[in-house]
mmCIF file of C-alpha atoms in Angstrom:
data_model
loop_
_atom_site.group_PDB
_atom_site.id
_atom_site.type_symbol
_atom_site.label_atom_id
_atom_site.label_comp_id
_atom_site.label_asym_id
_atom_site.label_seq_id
_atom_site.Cartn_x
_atom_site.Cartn_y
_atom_site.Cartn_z
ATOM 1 C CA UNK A 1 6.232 17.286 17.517
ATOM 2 C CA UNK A 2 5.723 13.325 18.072
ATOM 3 C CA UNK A 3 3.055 11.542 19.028
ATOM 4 C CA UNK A 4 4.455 8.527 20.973
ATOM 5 C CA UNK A 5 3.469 4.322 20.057
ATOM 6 C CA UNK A 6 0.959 4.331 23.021
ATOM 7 C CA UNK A 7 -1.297 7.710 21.540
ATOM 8 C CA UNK A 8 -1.122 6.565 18.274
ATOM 9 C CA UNK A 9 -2.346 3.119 19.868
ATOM 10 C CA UNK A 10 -5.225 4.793 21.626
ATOM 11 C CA UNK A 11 -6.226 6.820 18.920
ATOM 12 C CA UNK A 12 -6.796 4.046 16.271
ATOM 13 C CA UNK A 13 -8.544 1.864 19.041
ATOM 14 C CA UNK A 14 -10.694 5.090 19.169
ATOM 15 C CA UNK A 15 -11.115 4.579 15.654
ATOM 16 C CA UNK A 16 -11.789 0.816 15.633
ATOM 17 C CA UNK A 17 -14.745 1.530 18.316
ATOM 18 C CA UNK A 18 -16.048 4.051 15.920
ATOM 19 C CA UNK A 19 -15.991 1.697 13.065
ATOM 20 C CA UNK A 20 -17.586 -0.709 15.185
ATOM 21 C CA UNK A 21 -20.645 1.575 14.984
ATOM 22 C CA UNK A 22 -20.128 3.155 11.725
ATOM 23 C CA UNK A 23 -18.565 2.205 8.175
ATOM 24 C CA UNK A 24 -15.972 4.203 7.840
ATOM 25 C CA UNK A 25 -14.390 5.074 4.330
ATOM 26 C CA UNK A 26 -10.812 6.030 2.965
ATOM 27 C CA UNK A 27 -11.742 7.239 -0.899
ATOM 28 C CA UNK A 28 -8.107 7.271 -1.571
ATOM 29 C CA UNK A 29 -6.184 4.030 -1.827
ATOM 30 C CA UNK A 30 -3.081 3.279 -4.425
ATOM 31 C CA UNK A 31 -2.708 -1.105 -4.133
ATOM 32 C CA UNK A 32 -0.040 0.047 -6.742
ATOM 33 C CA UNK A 33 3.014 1.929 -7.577
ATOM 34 C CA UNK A 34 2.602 4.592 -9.722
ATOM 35 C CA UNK A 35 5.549 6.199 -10.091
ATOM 36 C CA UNK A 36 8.212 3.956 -11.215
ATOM 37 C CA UNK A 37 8.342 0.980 -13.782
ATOM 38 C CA UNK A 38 5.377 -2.180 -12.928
ATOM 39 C CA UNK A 39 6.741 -4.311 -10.535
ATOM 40 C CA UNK A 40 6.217 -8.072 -10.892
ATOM 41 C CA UNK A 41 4.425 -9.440 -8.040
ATOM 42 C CA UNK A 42 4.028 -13.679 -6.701
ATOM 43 C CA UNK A 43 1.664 -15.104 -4.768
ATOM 44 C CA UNK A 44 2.908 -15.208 -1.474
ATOM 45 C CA UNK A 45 2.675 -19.299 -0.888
ATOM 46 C CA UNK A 46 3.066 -18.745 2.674
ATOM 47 C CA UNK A 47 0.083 -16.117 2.699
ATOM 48 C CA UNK A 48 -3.120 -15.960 1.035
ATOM 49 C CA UNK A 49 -3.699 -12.706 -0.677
ATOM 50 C CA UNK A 50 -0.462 -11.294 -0.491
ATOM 51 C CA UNK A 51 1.604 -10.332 -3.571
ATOM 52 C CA UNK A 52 5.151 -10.055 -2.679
ATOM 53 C CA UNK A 53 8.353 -8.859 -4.787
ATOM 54 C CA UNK A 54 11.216 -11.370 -4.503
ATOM 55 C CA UNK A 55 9.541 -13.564 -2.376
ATOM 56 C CA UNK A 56 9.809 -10.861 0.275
ATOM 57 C CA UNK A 57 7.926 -11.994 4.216
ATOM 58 C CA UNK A 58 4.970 -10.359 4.749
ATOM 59 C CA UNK A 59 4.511 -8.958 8.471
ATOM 60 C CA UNK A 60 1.176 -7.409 9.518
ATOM 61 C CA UNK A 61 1.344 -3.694 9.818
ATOM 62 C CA UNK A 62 1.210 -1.997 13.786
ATOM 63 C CA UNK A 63 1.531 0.815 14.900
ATOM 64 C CA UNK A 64 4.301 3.279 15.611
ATOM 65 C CA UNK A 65 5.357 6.206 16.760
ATOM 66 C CA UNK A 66 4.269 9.357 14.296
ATOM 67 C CA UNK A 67 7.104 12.392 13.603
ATOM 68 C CA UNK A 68 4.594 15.457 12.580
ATOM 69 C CA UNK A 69 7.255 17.483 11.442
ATOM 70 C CA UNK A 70 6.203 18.523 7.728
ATOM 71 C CA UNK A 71 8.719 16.568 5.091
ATOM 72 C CA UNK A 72 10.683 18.834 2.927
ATOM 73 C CA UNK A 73 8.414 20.835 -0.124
ATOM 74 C CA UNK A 74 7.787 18.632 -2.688
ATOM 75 C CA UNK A 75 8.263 21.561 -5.125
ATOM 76 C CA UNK A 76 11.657 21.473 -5.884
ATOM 77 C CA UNK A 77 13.186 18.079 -6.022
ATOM 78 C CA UNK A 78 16.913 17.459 -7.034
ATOM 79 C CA UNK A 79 17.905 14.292 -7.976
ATOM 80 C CA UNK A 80 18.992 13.059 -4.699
ATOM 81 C CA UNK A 81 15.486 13.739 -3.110
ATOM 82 C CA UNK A 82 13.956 12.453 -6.255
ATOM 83 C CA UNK A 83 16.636 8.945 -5.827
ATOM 84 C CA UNK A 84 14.869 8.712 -2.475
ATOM 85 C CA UNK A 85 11.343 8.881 -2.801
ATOM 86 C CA UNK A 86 11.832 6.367 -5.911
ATOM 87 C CA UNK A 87 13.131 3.813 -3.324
ATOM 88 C CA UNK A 88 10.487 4.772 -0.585
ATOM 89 C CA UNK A 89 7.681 3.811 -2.583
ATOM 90 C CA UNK A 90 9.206 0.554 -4.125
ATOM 91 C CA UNK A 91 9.474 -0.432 -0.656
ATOM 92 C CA UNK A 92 6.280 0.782 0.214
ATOM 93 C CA UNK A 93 4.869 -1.748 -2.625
ATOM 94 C CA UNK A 94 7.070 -4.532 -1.790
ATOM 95 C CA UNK A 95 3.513 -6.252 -1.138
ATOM 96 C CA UNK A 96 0.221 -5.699 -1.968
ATOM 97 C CA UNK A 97 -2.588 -7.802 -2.198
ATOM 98 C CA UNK A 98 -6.352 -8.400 -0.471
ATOM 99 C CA UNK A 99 -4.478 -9.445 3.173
ATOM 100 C CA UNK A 100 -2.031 -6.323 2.689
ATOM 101 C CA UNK A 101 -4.551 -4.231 2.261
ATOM 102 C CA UNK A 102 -7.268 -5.660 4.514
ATOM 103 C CA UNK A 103 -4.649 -5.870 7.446
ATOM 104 C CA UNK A 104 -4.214 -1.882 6.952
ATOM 105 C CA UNK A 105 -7.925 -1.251 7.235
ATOM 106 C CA UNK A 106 -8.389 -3.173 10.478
ATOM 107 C CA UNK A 107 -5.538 -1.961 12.143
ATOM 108 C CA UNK A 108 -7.132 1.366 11.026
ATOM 109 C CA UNK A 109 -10.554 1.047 11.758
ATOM 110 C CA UNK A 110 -11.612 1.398 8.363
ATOM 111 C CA UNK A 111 -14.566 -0.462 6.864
ATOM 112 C CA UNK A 112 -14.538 0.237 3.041
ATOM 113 C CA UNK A 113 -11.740 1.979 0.919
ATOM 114 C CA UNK A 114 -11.463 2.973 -3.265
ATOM 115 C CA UNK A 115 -9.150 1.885 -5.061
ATOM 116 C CA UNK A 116 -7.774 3.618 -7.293
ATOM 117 C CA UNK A 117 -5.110 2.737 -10.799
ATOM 118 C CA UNK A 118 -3.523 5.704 -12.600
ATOM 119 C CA UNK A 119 -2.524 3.635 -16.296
ATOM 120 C CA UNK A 120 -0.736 5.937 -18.517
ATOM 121 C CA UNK A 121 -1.907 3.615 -21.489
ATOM 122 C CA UNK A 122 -4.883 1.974 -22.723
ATOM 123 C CA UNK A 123 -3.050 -1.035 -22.930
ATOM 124 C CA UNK A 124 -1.954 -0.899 -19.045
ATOM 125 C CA UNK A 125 -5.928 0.167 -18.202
ATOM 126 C CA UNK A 126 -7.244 -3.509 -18.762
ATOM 127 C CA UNK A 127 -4.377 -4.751 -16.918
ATOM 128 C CA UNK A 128 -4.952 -2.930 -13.934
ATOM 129 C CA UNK A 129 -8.858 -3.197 -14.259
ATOM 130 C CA UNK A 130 -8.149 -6.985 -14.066
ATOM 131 C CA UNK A 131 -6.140 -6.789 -11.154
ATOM 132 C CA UNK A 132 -8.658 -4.645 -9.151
ATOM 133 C CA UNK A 133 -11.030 -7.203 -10.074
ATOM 134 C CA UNK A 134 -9.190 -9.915 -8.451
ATOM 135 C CA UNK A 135 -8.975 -7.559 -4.995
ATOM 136 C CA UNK A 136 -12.550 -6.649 -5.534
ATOM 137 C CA UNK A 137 -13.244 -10.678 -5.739
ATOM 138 C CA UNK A 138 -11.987 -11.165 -2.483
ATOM 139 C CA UNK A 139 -13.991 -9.194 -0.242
ATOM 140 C CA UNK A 140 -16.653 -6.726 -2.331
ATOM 141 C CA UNK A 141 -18.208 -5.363 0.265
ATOM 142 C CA UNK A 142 -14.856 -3.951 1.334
ATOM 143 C CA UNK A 143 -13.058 -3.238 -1.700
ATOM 144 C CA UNK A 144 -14.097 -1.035 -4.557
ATOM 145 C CA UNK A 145 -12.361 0.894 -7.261
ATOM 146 C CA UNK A 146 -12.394 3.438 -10.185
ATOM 147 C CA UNK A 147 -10.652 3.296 -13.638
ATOM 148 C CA UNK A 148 -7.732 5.841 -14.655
ATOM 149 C CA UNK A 149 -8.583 7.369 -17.936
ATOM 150 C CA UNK A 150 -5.502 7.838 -19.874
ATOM 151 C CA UNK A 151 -4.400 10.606 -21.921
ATOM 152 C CA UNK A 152 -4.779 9.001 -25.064
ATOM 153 C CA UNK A 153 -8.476 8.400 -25.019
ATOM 154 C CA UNK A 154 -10.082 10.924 -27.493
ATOM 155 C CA UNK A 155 -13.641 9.752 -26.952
ATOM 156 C CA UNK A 156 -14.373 8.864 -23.225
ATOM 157 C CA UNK A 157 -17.640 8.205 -23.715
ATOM 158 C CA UNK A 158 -17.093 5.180 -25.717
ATOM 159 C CA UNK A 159 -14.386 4.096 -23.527
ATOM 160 C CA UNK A 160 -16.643 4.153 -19.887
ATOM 161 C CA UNK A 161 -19.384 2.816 -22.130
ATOM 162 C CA UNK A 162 -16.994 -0.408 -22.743
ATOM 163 C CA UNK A 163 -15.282 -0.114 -19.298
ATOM 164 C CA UNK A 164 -18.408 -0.847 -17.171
ATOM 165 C CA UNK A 165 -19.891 -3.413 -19.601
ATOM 166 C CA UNK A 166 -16.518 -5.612 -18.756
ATOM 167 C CA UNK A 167 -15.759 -3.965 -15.595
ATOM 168 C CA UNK A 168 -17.437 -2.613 -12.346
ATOM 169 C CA UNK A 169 -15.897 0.814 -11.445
ATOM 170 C CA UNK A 170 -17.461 2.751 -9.095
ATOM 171 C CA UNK A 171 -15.598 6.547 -10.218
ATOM 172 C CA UNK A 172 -13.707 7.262 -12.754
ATOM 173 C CA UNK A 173 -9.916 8.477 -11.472
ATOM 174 C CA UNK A 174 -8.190 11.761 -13.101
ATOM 175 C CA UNK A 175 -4.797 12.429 -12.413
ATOM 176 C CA UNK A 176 -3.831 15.696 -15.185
ATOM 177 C CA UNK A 177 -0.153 15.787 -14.239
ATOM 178 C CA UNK A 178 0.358 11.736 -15.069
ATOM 179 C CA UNK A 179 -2.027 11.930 -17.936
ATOM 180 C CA UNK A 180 0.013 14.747 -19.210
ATOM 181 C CA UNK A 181 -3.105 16.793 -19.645
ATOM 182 C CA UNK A 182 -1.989 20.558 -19.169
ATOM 183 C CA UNK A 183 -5.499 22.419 -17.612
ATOM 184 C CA UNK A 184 -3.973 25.579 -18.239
ATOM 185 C CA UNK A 185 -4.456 24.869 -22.188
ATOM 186 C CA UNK A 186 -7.827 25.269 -24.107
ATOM 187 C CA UNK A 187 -7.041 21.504 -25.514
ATOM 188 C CA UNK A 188 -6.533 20.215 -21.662
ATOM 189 C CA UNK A 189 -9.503 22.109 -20.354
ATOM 190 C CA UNK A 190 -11.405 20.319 -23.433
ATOM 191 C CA UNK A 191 -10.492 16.958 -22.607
ATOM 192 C CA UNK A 192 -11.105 17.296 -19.099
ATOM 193 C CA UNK A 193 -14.904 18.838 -19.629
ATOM 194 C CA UNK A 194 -15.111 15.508 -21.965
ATOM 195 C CA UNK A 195 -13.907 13.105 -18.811
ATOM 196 C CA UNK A 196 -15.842 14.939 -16.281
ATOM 197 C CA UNK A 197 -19.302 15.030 -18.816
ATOM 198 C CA UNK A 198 -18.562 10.855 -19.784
ATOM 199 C CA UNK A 199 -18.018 10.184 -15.731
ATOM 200 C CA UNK A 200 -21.253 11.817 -15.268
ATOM 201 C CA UNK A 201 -23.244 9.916 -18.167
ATOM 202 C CA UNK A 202 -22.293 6.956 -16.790
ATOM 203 C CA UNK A 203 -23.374 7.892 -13.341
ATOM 204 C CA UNK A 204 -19.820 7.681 -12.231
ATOM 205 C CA UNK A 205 -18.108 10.114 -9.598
ATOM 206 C CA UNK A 206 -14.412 11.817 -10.785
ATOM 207 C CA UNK A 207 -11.591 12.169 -8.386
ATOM 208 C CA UNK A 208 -9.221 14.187 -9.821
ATOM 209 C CA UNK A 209 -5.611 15.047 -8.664
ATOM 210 C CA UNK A 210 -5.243 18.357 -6.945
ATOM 211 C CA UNK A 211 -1.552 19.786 -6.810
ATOM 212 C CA UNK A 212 1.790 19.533 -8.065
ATOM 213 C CA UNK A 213 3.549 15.734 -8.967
ATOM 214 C CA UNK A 214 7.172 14.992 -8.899
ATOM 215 C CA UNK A 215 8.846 12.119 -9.796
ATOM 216 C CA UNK A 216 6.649 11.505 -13.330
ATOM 217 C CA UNK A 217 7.341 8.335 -15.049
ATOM 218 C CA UNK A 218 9.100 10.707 -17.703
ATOM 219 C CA UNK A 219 10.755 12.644 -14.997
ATOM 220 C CA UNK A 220 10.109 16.107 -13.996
ATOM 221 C CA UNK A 221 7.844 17.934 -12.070
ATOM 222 C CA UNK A 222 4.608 18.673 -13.135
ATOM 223 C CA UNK A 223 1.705 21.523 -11.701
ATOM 224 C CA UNK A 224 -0.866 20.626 -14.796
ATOM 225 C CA UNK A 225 -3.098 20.170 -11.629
ATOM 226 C CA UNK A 226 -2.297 23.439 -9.539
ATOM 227 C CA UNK A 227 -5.067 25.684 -8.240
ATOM 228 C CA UNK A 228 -5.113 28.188 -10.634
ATOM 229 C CA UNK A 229 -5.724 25.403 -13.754
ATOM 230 C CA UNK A 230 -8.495 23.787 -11.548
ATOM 231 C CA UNK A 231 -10.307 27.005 -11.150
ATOM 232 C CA UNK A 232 -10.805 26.906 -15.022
ATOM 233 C CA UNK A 233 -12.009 23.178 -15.070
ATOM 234 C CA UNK A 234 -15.559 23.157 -16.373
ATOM 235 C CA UNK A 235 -17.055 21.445 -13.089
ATOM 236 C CA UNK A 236 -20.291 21.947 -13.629
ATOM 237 C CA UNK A 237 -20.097 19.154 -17.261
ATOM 238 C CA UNK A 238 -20.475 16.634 -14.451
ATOM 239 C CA UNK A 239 -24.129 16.368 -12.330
ATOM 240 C CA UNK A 240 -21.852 13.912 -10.156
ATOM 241 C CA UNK A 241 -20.028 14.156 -6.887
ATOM 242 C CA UNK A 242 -16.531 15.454 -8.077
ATOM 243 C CA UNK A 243 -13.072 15.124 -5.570
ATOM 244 C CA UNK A 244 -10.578 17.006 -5.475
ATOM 245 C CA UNK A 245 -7.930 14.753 -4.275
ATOM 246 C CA UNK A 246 -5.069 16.052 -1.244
ATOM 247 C CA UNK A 247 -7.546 19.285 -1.157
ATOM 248 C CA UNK A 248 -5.630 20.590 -4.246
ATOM 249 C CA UNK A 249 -2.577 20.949 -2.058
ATOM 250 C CA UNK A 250 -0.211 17.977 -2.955
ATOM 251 C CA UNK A 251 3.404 19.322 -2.973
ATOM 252 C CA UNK A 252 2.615 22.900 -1.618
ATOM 253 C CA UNK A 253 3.941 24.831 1.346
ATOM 254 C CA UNK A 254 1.615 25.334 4.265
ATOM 255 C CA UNK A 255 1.838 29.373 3.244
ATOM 256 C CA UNK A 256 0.535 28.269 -0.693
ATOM 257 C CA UNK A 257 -1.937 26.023 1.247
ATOM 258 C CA UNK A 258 -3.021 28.893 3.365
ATOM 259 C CA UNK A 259 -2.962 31.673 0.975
ATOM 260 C CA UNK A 260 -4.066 30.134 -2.553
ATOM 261 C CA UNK A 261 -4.899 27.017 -2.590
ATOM 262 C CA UNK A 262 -8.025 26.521 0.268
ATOM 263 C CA UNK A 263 -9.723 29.941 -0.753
ATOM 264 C CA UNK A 264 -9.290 28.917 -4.350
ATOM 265 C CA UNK A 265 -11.010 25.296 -2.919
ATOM 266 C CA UNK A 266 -14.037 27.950 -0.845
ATOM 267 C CA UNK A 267 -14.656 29.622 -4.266
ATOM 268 C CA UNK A 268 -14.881 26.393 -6.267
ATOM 269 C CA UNK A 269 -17.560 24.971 -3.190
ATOM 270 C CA UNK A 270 -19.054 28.247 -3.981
ATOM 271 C CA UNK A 271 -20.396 27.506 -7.482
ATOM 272 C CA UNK A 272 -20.371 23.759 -7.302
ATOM 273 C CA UNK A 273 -22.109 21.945 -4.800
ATOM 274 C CA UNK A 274 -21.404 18.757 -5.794
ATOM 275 C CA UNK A 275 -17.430 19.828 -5.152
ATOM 276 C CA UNK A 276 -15.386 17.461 -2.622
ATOM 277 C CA UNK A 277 -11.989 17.252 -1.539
ATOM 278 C CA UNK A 278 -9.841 14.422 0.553
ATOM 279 C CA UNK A 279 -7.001 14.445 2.818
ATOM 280 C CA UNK A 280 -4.742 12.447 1.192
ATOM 281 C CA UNK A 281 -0.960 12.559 1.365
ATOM 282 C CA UNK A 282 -1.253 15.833 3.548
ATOM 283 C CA UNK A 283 1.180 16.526 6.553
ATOM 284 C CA UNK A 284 -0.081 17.231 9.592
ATOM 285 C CA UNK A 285 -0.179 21.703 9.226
ATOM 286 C CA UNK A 286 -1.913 21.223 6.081
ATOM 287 C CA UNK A 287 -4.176 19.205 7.028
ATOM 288 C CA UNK A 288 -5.177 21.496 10.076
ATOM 289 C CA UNK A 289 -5.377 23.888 7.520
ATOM 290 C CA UNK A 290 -7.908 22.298 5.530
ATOM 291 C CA UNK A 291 -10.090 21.608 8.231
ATOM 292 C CA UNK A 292 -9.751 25.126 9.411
ATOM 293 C CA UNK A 293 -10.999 26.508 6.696
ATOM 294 C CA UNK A 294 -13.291 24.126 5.431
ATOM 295 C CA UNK A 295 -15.257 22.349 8.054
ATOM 296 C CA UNK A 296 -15.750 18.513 8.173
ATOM 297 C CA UNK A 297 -18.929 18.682 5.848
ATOM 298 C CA UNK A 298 -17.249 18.031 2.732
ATOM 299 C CA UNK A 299 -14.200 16.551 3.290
ATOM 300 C CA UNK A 300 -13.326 13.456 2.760
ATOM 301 C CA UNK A 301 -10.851 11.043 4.340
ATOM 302 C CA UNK A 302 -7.865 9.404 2.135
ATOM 303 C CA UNK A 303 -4.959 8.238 3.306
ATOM 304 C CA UNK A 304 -2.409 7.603 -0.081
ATOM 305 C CA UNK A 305 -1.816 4.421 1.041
ATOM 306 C CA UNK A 306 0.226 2.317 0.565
ATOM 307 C CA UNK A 307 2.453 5.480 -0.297
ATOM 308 C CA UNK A 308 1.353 6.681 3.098
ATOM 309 C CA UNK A 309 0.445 4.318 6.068
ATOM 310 C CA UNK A 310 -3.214 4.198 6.258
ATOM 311 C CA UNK A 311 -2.652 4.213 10.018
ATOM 312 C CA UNK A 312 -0.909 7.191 10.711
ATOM 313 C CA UNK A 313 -3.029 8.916 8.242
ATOM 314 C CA UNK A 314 -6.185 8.183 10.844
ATOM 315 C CA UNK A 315 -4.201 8.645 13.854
#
């Protein structure tokens, strides 16, 4: 199935209008690359607020016509699949920038979006928090964004104590199968209740990663995040709102989605109000799915941009 240039045009003039009338919010925005080694960006000369690679031209973003055929499982990449993806997102992240991103979100409708870093070191979290600053400086009333808590922190506390006395986060971003943080240990279930209860003390919201990963900056495939861990997480150490990112789903079949993952998400709402998911990086099934069986209420829209074209995800 295909929705055709002129829908997808309606629909996000649909969405524009709505914005018009109400802020609307994508809580799940990558400005970069996660995946593969840091790419060194330049200012664009030609274009304020646009970080290129290679002095690549920056074109504004439109709209095009959407393929909702589901992409091959995620589950079980070989090395060509994985060769493939690796070049999709580096040209994905060719630019980034305030512009980039601010072009997306008109085109989109979309008032307000987080940002949001995964560093795998403490080294890279400063870097990145520095960075995000910089976007955040160039339009704060559209742009805000969490810090990535990396494995190696052993006392979170201290470390969101120092974070938001030189930064401004507004959440505090998990991501178990980057961190290398297995949930289906005692040890990763510990340091997760410590994240989750340091978030919370600093009034911060978590989003955490829900699903499988492939294509780990140490290679491999990793389900650290997969339903059954996240139904152990100690939810309840934080007293604030807590996201599940991609519903728990990323990298599982419509059947896992259907059967395991969403009533595994209806028991978790079940003892923890302050539960959330988002939409990211979902295909089109899947994310009927969701909304099937969970109702609007409290859901929240992501997009995985710039891995996925903020666009299409509203269309």
């Amino acid at each position: 199935m295909k929705l055709s240039r002129p829908i997808v045009e309606g629909y996000l003039q649909e969405s524009r209008e709505i914005g018009q009338q109400y802020r609307l919010y994508d809580m799940h925005v990558h400005p970069f690359e996660l995946l593969l080694k840091p790419i060194n960006y330049s200012d664009d000369p030609a274009v304020p607020g646009v970080l290129s690679v290679h002095n690549s031209k920056y074109r504004k973003p439109s709209a095009k016509e959407i393929d909702l055929t589901p992409p091959a499982e995620l589950c079980a990449a070989d090395s060509q699949k994985s060769g493939q993806l690796s070049l999709q997102a580096l040209m994905a992240y060719r630019q980034t920038g305030a512009t980039v991103l601010a072009d997306r979100m008109t085109l989109s409708g979309i008032g307000a979006c987080m940002l949001l870093p995964v560093p795998m070191t403490r080294e890279r979290v400063d870097q990145d928090l520095q960075l995000l600053e910089r976007l955040q400086d160039a339009d704060s009333t559209r742009f805000m964004y969490a810090v990535g808590v990396p494995a190696e922190i052993t006392d979170p506390q201290a470390f969101l104590h120092l974070i938001c006395r030189l930064f401004s986060p507004r959440a505090v971003k998990i991501h178990p199968n980057f961190a290398g943080i297995d949930l289906g240990s005692a040890e990763g279930r510990q340091w997760m209740t410590n994240v989750l209860s340091a978030a919370s003390g600093s009034s911060l919201p978590s989003i955490v990663h829900g699903g499988r990963s492939i294509l780990l900056p140490n290679g491999g495939i990793s389900s650290y995040a997969c339903m059954k861990n996240l139904l152990a997480v100690d939810w309840a150490a934080s007293e604030q709102p807590v996201v599940i990112s991609h519903a728990g789903a990323f990298g599982c079949s419509l059947e896992e989605t259907t059967n395991s993952v969403l009533p595994g998400i209806k028991e978790l709402f079940a003892r923890h109000p302050h539960l959330r998911v988002d939409t990211a990086g979902l295909s089109y099934p899947v994310l009927l799915e969701v909304l099937k069986q969970l109702g609007p209420e409290r859901v929240l829209f992501g997009s995985d941009e710039l891995y996925f074209p903020q666009w299409q995800s509203m269309a």
